[in-house]
Tab-separated table of C-alpha atoms and ligand atoms in Angstrom:
chain	number	residue	atom	x	y	z
A	797	MET	CA	-0.052	-0.026	0.053
A	798	THR	CA	1.040	3.696	-0.545
A	799	LYS	CA	2.873	5.806	2.104
A	800	ILE	CA	1.088	8.895	2.577
A	801	CYS	CA	4.131	10.816	2.115
A	802	GLU	CA	4.654	9.552	-1.409
A	803	TYR	CA	1.370	11.310	-2.300
A	804	PHE	CA	2.828	14.789	-1.469
A	805	GLN	CA	6.178	14.091	-3.189
A	806	ASN	CA	4.459	12.762	-6.530
A	807	ASN	CA	1.759	15.254	-7.054
A	808	ASN	CA	1.390	18.996	-7.295
A	809	GLU	CA	-2.336	18.990	-6.773
A	810	THR	CA	-3.960	19.702	-3.318
A	811	GLN	CA	-5.251	16.540	-2.098
A	812	PHE	CA	-8.152	15.781	0.065
A	813	SER	CA	-8.246	13.692	3.187
A	814	ILE	CA	-10.345	13.376	6.214
A	815	GLU	CA	-10.080	12.525	9.723
A	816	ILE	CA	-12.920	10.094	11.346
A	817	LEU	CA	-13.671	9.074	14.979
A	818	PRO	CA	-14.361	5.166	15.629
A	819	PRO	CA	-17.935	4.892	16.594
A	820	VAL	CA	-18.714	4.944	20.090
A	821	LYS	CA	-18.887	1.008	21.665
A	822	GLY	CA	-22.145	-0.799	20.613
A	823	GLN	CA	-22.547	0.928	17.249
A	824	SER	CA	-22.161	-1.054	14.098
A	825	ILE	CA	-19.484	-0.461	11.378
A	826	ASN	CA	-22.223	-0.209	8.996
A	827	ASP	CA	-23.399	3.119	10.468
A	828	LEU	CA	-20.013	4.317	10.033
A	829	TYR	CA	-19.635	3.037	6.564
A	830	GLU	CA	-23.057	4.772	5.869
A	831	LYS	CA	-21.764	8.079	7.105
A	832	ILE	CA	-18.604	8.282	5.323
A	833	SER	CA	-19.856	7.044	1.964
A	834	PRO	CA	-20.588	10.220	0.504
A	835	LEU	CA	-17.079	11.311	1.356
A	836	MET	CA	-15.594	8.712	-0.565
A	837	GLU	CA	-17.002	10.034	-3.719
A	838	HIS	CA	-14.634	12.936	-3.457
A	839	LYS	CA	-11.540	10.385	-3.417
A	840	PRO	CA	-10.039	11.227	-0.143
A	841	LYS	CA	-6.016	10.272	-0.562
A	842	PHE	CA	-6.299	8.935	2.855
A	843	VAL	CA	-8.319	8.584	5.931
A	844	ASP	CA	-7.219	9.030	9.500
A	845	VAL	CA	-8.688	7.286	12.380
A	846	THR	CA	-8.530	8.486	15.810
A	847	TYR	CA	-7.294	6.845	18.980
A	848	HIS	CA	-9.139	7.161	21.975
A	849	ARG	CA	-7.754	6.367	25.406
A	850	GLU	CA	-9.010	4.901	28.612
A	851	GLU	CA	-11.526	6.790	30.903
A	852	TYR	CA	-12.108	6.440	34.420
A	853	VAL	CA	-15.790	6.142	35.802
A	854	TYR	CA	-16.370	6.261	39.459
A	855	LYS	CA	-19.479	4.387	40.553
A	856	GLU	CA	-21.021	4.253	43.970
A	857	CYS	CA	-20.782	0.880	45.744
A	858	LYS	CA	-22.195	-0.778	48.991
A	859	GLY	CA	-21.439	1.545	52.014
A	860	GLY	CA	-21.097	4.637	49.755
A	861	LEU	CA	-17.692	4.013	48.674
A	862	LEU	CA	-16.625	4.720	44.942
A	863	ASP	CA	-15.440	2.057	42.701
A	864	LYS	CA	-13.268	3.244	40.006
A	865	LYS	CA	-13.859	1.439	36.590
A	866	VAL	CA	-11.575	1.821	33.467
A	867	ILE	CA	-13.697	2.130	30.023
A	868	ARG	CA	-12.736	2.723	26.527
A	869	LYS	CA	-15.722	4.618	24.857
A	870	ARG	CA	-14.479	4.435	21.221
A	871	PRO	CA	-12.296	1.242	20.862
A	872	GLY	CA	-11.493	-0.421	17.790
A	873	THR	CA	-9.107	2.233	15.627
A	874	VAL	CA	-7.106	-0.757	14.083
A	875	GLY	CA	-9.930	-2.843	13.060
A	876	ILE	CA	-11.714	0.268	11.534
A	877	CYS	CA	-8.448	1.202	9.256
A	878	ALA	CA	-8.376	-2.532	8.278
A	879	ALA	CA	-12.018	-2.353	7.388
A	880	ILE	CA	-12.054	0.679	5.604
A	881	MET	CA	-9.186	0.157	3.676
A	882	ASN	CA	-10.808	-3.068	2.319
A	883	LYS	CA	-14.004	-1.660	2.079
A	884	PHE	CA	-13.139	1.515	0.024
A	885	GLN	CA	-9.761	0.704	-1.024
A	886	VAL	CA	-8.320	3.681	0.359
A	887	GLU	CA	-5.259	4.159	2.870
A	888	THR	CA	-5.944	4.414	6.428
A	889	VAL	CA	-3.820	6.357	8.788
A	890	PRO	CA	-4.339	4.910	12.582
A	891	HIS	CA	-3.413	7.285	15.235
A	892	ILE	CA	-1.081	6.045	17.720
A	893	ILE	CA	-0.661	7.590	21.022
A	894	CYS	CA	2.016	7.376	24.116
A	895	GLY	CA	-0.698	7.682	26.636
A	896	GLY	CA	-1.534	4.437	28.528
A	897	PHE	CA	0.886	2.194	26.390
A	898	SER	CA	4.341	0.493	27.528
A	899	LYS	CA	6.873	0.369	25.002
A	900	GLU	CA	6.329	-3.127	24.592
A	901	GLU	CA	2.420	-2.807	23.770
A	902	THR	CA	3.400	-0.159	21.222
A	903	GLU	CA	5.790	-2.693	19.810
A	904	ASN	CA	3.102	-5.208	19.566
A	905	ALA	CA	0.480	-2.872	18.134
A	906	LEU	CA	3.055	-1.622	15.265
A	907	ILE	CA	3.580	-5.335	14.597
A	908	ASP	CA	-0.272	-5.923	14.173
A	909	LEU	CA	-0.498	-2.905	11.714
A	910	ASN	CA	2.325	-4.198	9.721
A	911	PHE	CA	0.985	-7.685	9.227
A	912	LEU	CA	-2.422	-6.036	8.365
A	913	GLY	CA	-0.523	-3.846	5.431
A	914	ILE	CA	-1.041	-0.301	7.064
A	915	ASN	CA	2.411	1.421	6.573
A	916	ASN	CA	0.995	4.814	7.851
A	917	VAL	CA	0.516	6.313	11.557
A	918	LEU	CA	0.135	9.536	12.933
A	919	ALA	CA	2.312	9.755	16.084
A	920	LEU	CA	1.043	11.563	18.938
A	921	ARG	CA	1.731	11.875	22.894
A	922	GLY	CA	-2.243	12.151	23.414
A	923	ASP	CA	-3.828	14.022	26.171
A	924	ALA	CA	-4.254	13.531	29.766
A	925	ILE	CA	-6.844	11.147	30.735
A	926	LYS	CA	-10.013	13.132	31.069
A	927	SER	CA	-10.510	13.282	35.102
A	928	GLU	CA	-6.753	14.341	35.353
A	929	GLN	CA	-4.889	17.633	35.134
A	930	ARG	CA	-1.787	16.857	33.575
A	931	PHE	CA	-0.632	13.944	31.152
A	932	HIS	CA	1.121	11.196	33.051
A	933	PRO	CA	2.911	8.785	31.016
A	934	HIS	CA	2.823	4.897	31.303
A	935	PRO	CA	5.504	4.072	33.792
A	936	GLU	CA	7.271	1.689	30.921
A	937	GLY	CA	6.188	4.204	28.180
A	938	HIS	CA	6.895	7.363	26.346
A	939	ALA	CA	6.394	11.019	27.697
A	940	TYR	CA	6.557	12.624	24.219
A	941	ALA	CA	5.617	11.951	20.863
A	942	LEU	CA	9.306	12.409	19.908
A	943	ASP	CA	9.983	9.042	21.707
A	944	LEU	CA	7.229	7.329	20.137
A	945	VAL	CA	8.589	8.504	16.550
A	946	GLU	CA	11.714	7.288	17.648
A	947	GLN	CA	10.636	3.741	18.595
A	948	VAL	CA	8.661	3.502	14.799
A	949	SER	CA	11.767	4.678	13.119
A	950	ASP	CA	13.697	2.195	14.864
A	951	LEU	CA	11.227	-0.473	14.138
A	952	ASN	CA	11.853	0.642	10.493
A	953	LYS	CA	15.423	-0.020	10.922
A	954	GLY	CA	14.545	-3.878	12.104
A	955	LYS	CA	15.499	-2.598	15.545
A	956	TYR	CA	13.003	-4.224	18.176
A	957	LEU	CA	12.999	-3.778	21.971
A	958	ASP	CA	14.857	-6.860	22.460
A	959	GLU	CA	18.417	-6.224	21.465
A	960	ASN	CA	19.152	-9.709	20.794
A	961	LEU	CA	16.344	-9.966	18.286
A	962	LYS	CA	17.288	-9.263	14.679
A	963	GLY	CA	13.955	-8.397	13.306
A	964	SER	CA	12.934	-7.598	9.693
A	965	PRO	CA	12.308	-4.050	8.975
A	966	THR	CA	9.120	-2.300	9.021
A	967	ASN	CA	8.008	0.418	6.468
A	968	PHE	CA	5.913	2.998	8.436
A	969	CYS	CA	5.525	6.522	7.039
A	970	ILE	CA	4.991	8.654	10.264
A	971	GLY	CA	3.122	11.805	10.285
A	972	ILE	CA	3.303	14.000	13.515
A	973	ALA	CA	0.723	16.697	14.945
A	974	GLY	CA	1.702	20.669	14.538
A	975	TYR	CA	0.112	23.893	16.244
A	976	PRO	CA	-0.298	26.977	14.165
A	977	GLU	CA	-1.597	28.672	17.471
A	978	LYS	CA	0.911	26.872	19.529
A	979	HIS	CA	0.289	23.525	21.543
A	980	PHE	CA	-1.393	24.628	24.838
A	981	GLU	CA	1.700	23.388	27.125
A	982	ALA	CA	4.236	24.873	25.296
A	983	PRO	CA	6.095	27.970	26.722
A	984	ASN	CA	6.339	29.786	23.398
A	985	MET	CA	5.745	28.950	19.795
A	986	GLN	CA	9.834	28.967	19.278
A	987	SER	CA	10.046	26.024	21.967
A	988	ASP	CA	7.254	24.186	20.226
A	989	ILE	CA	8.764	24.260	16.821
A	990	TYR	CA	12.338	23.233	18.229
A	991	TYR	CA	10.526	19.844	19.399
A	992	LEU	CA	8.595	19.604	16.199
A	993	LYS	CA	12.022	19.630	14.137
A	994	LYS	CA	13.230	17.147	16.549
A	995	LYS	CA	10.274	14.937	15.880
A	996	ILE	CA	11.164	15.361	11.845
A	997	GLU	CA	14.642	14.546	12.633
A	998	ALA	CA	13.326	11.566	14.419
A	999	GLY	CA	11.938	10.279	11.308
A	1000	ALA	CA	8.706	11.738	10.776
A	1001	SER	CA	7.976	13.014	7.140
A	1002	TYR	CA	5.057	15.150	7.334
A	1003	ILE	CA	3.069	17.385	9.924
A	1004	ILE	CA	-0.802	17.719	9.965
A	1005	THR	CA	-1.886	20.826	12.106
A	1006	GLN	CA	-4.478	21.429	14.826
A	1007	MET	CA	-7.622	23.055	13.038
A	1008	PHE	CA	-7.759	26.511	12.694
A	1009	PHE	CA	-10.306	29.395	11.493
A	1010	ASP	CA	-7.752	31.891	10.554
A	1011	ASN	CA	-5.346	31.155	7.778
A	1012	LYS	CA	-2.966	33.842	8.510
A	1013	LYS	CA	-2.272	31.877	11.674
A	1014	TYR	CA	-1.465	28.758	9.090
A	1015	PHE	CA	0.589	30.853	6.742
A	1016	ASP	CA	2.669	32.355	9.670
A	1017	PHE	CA	3.237	29.065	11.158
A	1018	VAL	CA	4.288	27.470	7.909
A	1019	ALA	CA	6.950	30.348	7.612
A	1020	LYS	CA	8.457	30.065	10.863
A	1021	CYS	CA	8.583	26.481	10.408
A	1022	ARG	CA	10.509	26.996	7.125
A	1023	ASP	CA	12.685	29.441	8.949
A	1024	GLU	CA	13.921	26.814	11.739
A	1025	GLY	CA	14.725	24.529	8.923
A	1026	ILE	CA	11.605	22.149	8.809
A	1027	THR	CA	11.081	21.334	4.900
A	1028	VAL	CA	8.500	18.637	5.279
A	1029	PRO	CA	4.775	18.976	4.048
A	1030	ILE	CA	2.600	20.793	6.326
A	1031	ILE	CA	-0.873	19.783	6.134
A	1032	PRO	CA	-3.730	22.162	6.883
A	1033	GLY	CA	-6.341	20.706	9.357
A	1034	LEU	CA	-9.880	22.476	8.904
A	1035	LYS	CA	-13.266	21.971	10.289
A	1036	PRO	CA	-16.603	23.700	9.484
A	1037	LEU	CA	-17.994	25.784	12.645
A	1038	THR	CA	-21.467	24.067	13.199
A	1039	SER	CA	-23.086	25.411	16.119
A	1040	LEU	CA	-23.376	28.215	18.468
A	1041	LYS	CA	-21.889	25.834	21.398
A	1042	GLN	CA	-18.597	25.392	19.113
A	1043	LEU	CA	-17.570	28.932	19.678
A	1044	ILE	CA	-17.171	27.974	23.164
A	1045	THR	CA	-16.014	24.406	23.160
A	1046	LEU	CA	-13.446	24.263	20.359
A	1047	PRO	CA	-11.317	26.952	21.901
A	1048	SER	CA	-11.437	25.553	25.047
A	1049	PHE	CA	-10.625	22.043	23.936
A	1050	PHE	CA	-8.134	22.679	21.121
A	1051	TYR	CA	-6.745	25.964	22.310
A	1052	ILE	CA	-7.292	27.928	19.502
A	1053	ASP	CA	-8.958	31.359	18.507
A	1054	ILE	CA	-12.228	31.949	16.465
A	1055	PRO	CA	-11.896	34.848	14.550
A	1056	GLU	CA	-14.007	38.127	15.481
A	1057	ASP	CA	-15.455	38.172	12.068
A	1058	LEU	CA	-16.860	34.378	12.464
A	1059	HIS	CA	-17.821	34.689	15.896
A	1060	ARG	CA	-20.038	38.134	14.967
A	1061	GLU	CA	-21.566	36.316	12.024
A	1062	ALA	CA	-22.762	33.176	13.731
A	1063	MET	CA	-23.970	35.042	16.695
A	1064	SER	CA	-25.917	36.987	14.334
A	1065	CYS	CA	-27.783	33.925	12.819
A	1066	LYS	CA	-31.802	33.684	13.585
A	1067	ASN	CA	-31.514	29.725	13.897
A	1068	PRO	CA	-29.160	26.593	14.139
A	1069	ASP	CA	-29.329	25.934	10.163
A	1070	GLU	CA	-28.084	29.247	9.788
A	1071	VAL	CA	-25.264	29.310	12.013
A	1072	LYS	CA	-24.222	25.978	9.631
A	1073	GLU	CA	-24.392	27.750	6.561
A	1074	VAL	CA	-22.163	30.463	7.862
A	1075	GLY	CA	-19.631	28.100	9.236
A	1076	ILE	CA	-19.821	25.992	5.964
A	1077	LYS	CA	-19.027	29.032	4.003
A	1078	TRP	CA	-16.234	30.161	6.072
A	1079	CYS	CA	-14.682	26.792	5.577
A	1080	ILE	CA	-15.093	26.715	2.024
A	1081	GLN	CA	-13.592	30.317	1.794
A	1082	GLN	CA	-10.704	28.807	3.997
A	1083	SER	CA	-10.156	25.916	1.724
A	1084	LYS	CA	-10.369	27.928	-1.485
A	1085	GLU	CA	-7.600	30.384	-0.160
A	1086	LEU	CA	-5.416	27.350	0.992
A	1087	LYS	CA	-5.970	25.494	-2.445
A	1088	GLU	CA	-5.086	28.526	-4.220
A	1089	ALA	CA	-1.602	28.742	-1.996
A	1090	ASN	CA	-1.029	25.170	-3.457
A	1091	VAL	CA	-1.077	23.506	0.246
A	1092	PRO	CA	-0.387	19.893	-0.663
A	1093	CYS	CA	-3.758	18.535	1.232
A	1094	LEU	CA	-6.795	19.738	2.762
A	1095	HIS	CA	-7.297	17.561	5.939
A	1096	TYR	CA	-10.930	17.792	7.543
A	1097	TYR	CA	-11.847	16.845	11.021
A	1098	SER	CA	-15.160	15.323	10.964
A	1099	MET	CA	-15.565	14.722	14.691
A	1100	GLY	CA	-18.312	12.034	13.903
A	1101	ARG	CA	-20.294	14.075	11.356
A	1102	SER	CA	-19.352	14.010	7.513
A	1103	THR	CA	-22.414	15.855	6.103
A	1104	TYR	CA	-21.052	19.263	6.538
A	1105	ILE	CA	-17.244	18.261	5.076
A	1106	SER	CA	-19.410	16.591	2.359
A	1107	LYS	CA	-20.659	20.040	1.483
A	1108	VAL	CA	-17.280	21.784	1.799
A	1109	ALA	CA	-15.785	19.044	-0.669
A	1110	GLN	CA	-18.476	19.555	-3.254
A	1111	GLU	CA	-17.090	22.950	-3.774
A	1112	ILE	CA	-13.466	22.623	-3.508
A	1113	PHE	CA	-12.685	19.101	-5.172
B	223	FAD	P1	4.424	16.248	21.686
B	223	FAD	O1	4.890	16.588	20.468
B	223	FAD	O2	4.692	15.051	22.800
B	223	FAD	O3	4.449	17.593	22.579
B	223	FAD	C1	3.600	17.938	23.793
B	223	FAD	C2	4.300	19.272	24.360
B	223	FAD	O4	5.352	18.762	24.958
B	223	FAD	C3	4.449	20.424	23.364
B	223	FAD	O5	4.219	21.491	24.223
B	223	FAD	C4	5.775	20.257	22.908
B	223	FAD	O6	6.243	21.532	22.597
B	223	FAD	C5	6.463	19.764	24.361
B	223	FAD	N1	7.681	18.813	23.751
B	223	FAD	C6	7.698	18.008	23.059
B	223	FAD	N2	8.740	17.126	23.001
B	223	FAD	C7	9.285	17.543	23.985
B	223	FAD	C8	10.341	16.891	24.736
B	223	FAD	N3	11.262	15.960	24.230
B	223	FAD	N4	10.972	17.732	25.714
B	223	FAD	C9	10.184	18.776	26.455
B	223	FAD	N5	8.996	18.965	25.676
B	223	FAD	C10	8.730	18.545	24.778
B	223	FAD	N6	-4.948	12.865	20.968
B	223	FAD	C11	-5.465	11.655	20.982
B	223	FAD	O7	-5.557	11.081	22.139
B	223	FAD	N7	-5.880	10.767	20.067
B	223	FAD	C12	-5.936	11.255	18.626
B	223	FAD	O8	-6.359	10.448	17.841
B	223	FAD	C13	-5.490	12.382	18.585
B	223	FAD	N8	-5.188	12.831	17.356
B	223	FAD	C14	-4.808	14.086	16.688
B	223	FAD	C15	-4.517	14.529	15.710
B	223	FAD	C16	-4.046	15.681	15.260
B	223	FAD	C17	-3.700	16.159	13.888
B	223	FAD	C18	-3.586	16.606	16.282
B	223	FAD	C19	-3.002	17.936	16.049
B	223	FAD	C20	-3.917	16.317	17.768
B	223	FAD	C21	-4.536	15.146	18.122
B	223	FAD	N9	-4.790	14.655	19.236
B	223	FAD	C22	-4.990	13.078	19.401
B	223	FAD	C23	-4.343	15.606	20.509
B	223	FAD	C24	-2.888	15.375	21.043
B	223	FAD	O9	-2.305	13.880	21.342
B	223	FAD	C25	-2.514	16.301	21.829
B	223	FAD	O10	-2.567	17.831	21.081
B	223	FAD	C26	-1.527	16.067	22.743
B	223	FAD	O11	-1.560	17.154	23.854
B	223	FAD	C27	-0.043	16.626	22.144
B	223	FAD	O12	0.275	15.827	21.494
B	223	FAD	P2	1.799	16.002	20.420
B	223	FAD	O13	1.589	14.460	19.498
B	223	FAD	O14	1.557	17.242	19.591
B	223	FAD	O15	2.631	15.716	21.616
């Protein structure tokens, strides 16, 4: 199967790609197929599938004590990647994260992917567990995405955790995340880009950005990365605003700004449908400008809903 980075090397046209979420536990894969089928008409070059780590829930048990349970709401990232690849003949990119994984478990997960013919991964640190304030690495795992990129790169050289094992090399193309508005924990943009570059030096071949609603932030970010000697493709991540609630939730979850004009337009809408129209129109404008600037790919975050992305894609691809 094709490595994602090859699409950007061999093609001057702006490509289309999407990110989807695994369905909530208990839902059928057919529901997911139905949701993403309309997007497949626009021939995405690849489909990213997010990874959702464990959560803690507390249930009251006898005597009023709280019982801590570990649950996983959206399992199945690897299975969904394999299923979508077979059904739609499209490249899939599972997200792999540091959080909750020992190095050994990561190695085994990578071996599974390799056996399935999935040669692309997006390597991420992952966020803190929902009920915790800070990210805590697994005691035998990685603290930063950089260490995860190094592990995948090692495996690409046939270097497994067991030093006595002479294994066959894998062939993963590694993507990483970048933040046009800075990662929320980084003390400044310079420091964030410093570690971004380290991940490239460790073997990552392209960057996908956090969503943004102001293209200037993306263009400035790319310019800063280029100044620091980062030469790999930097793929803009986009999402249409689809509700008034998102004016608050998107900045608080993703540490991004909503431009004043978009905020004003959305607030002046008379009903939820009008808000969706405004959000989709804004996203179309962003996409057109980015395409004109010849970005390698436009990557859309579905966040579980694909209808709105379909509307944008119809205008752009
Ligand atoms: P890192 O690269 O490890 O960076 C984290 C912070 O540490 C940054 O502030 C960085 O500047 C700093 N830093 C990096 N390396 C070092 C170092 N060696 N020493 C000191 N400081 C360092 N989360 C999920 O749980 N599942 C997903 O599927 C998922 N998909 C995502 C897809 C995209 C495109 C993006 C942009 C984010 C995604 N996330 C996902 C969220 C992501 O996991 C979080 O933003 C997380 O907080 C940081 O991940 P990272 O890979 O950028 O971390």
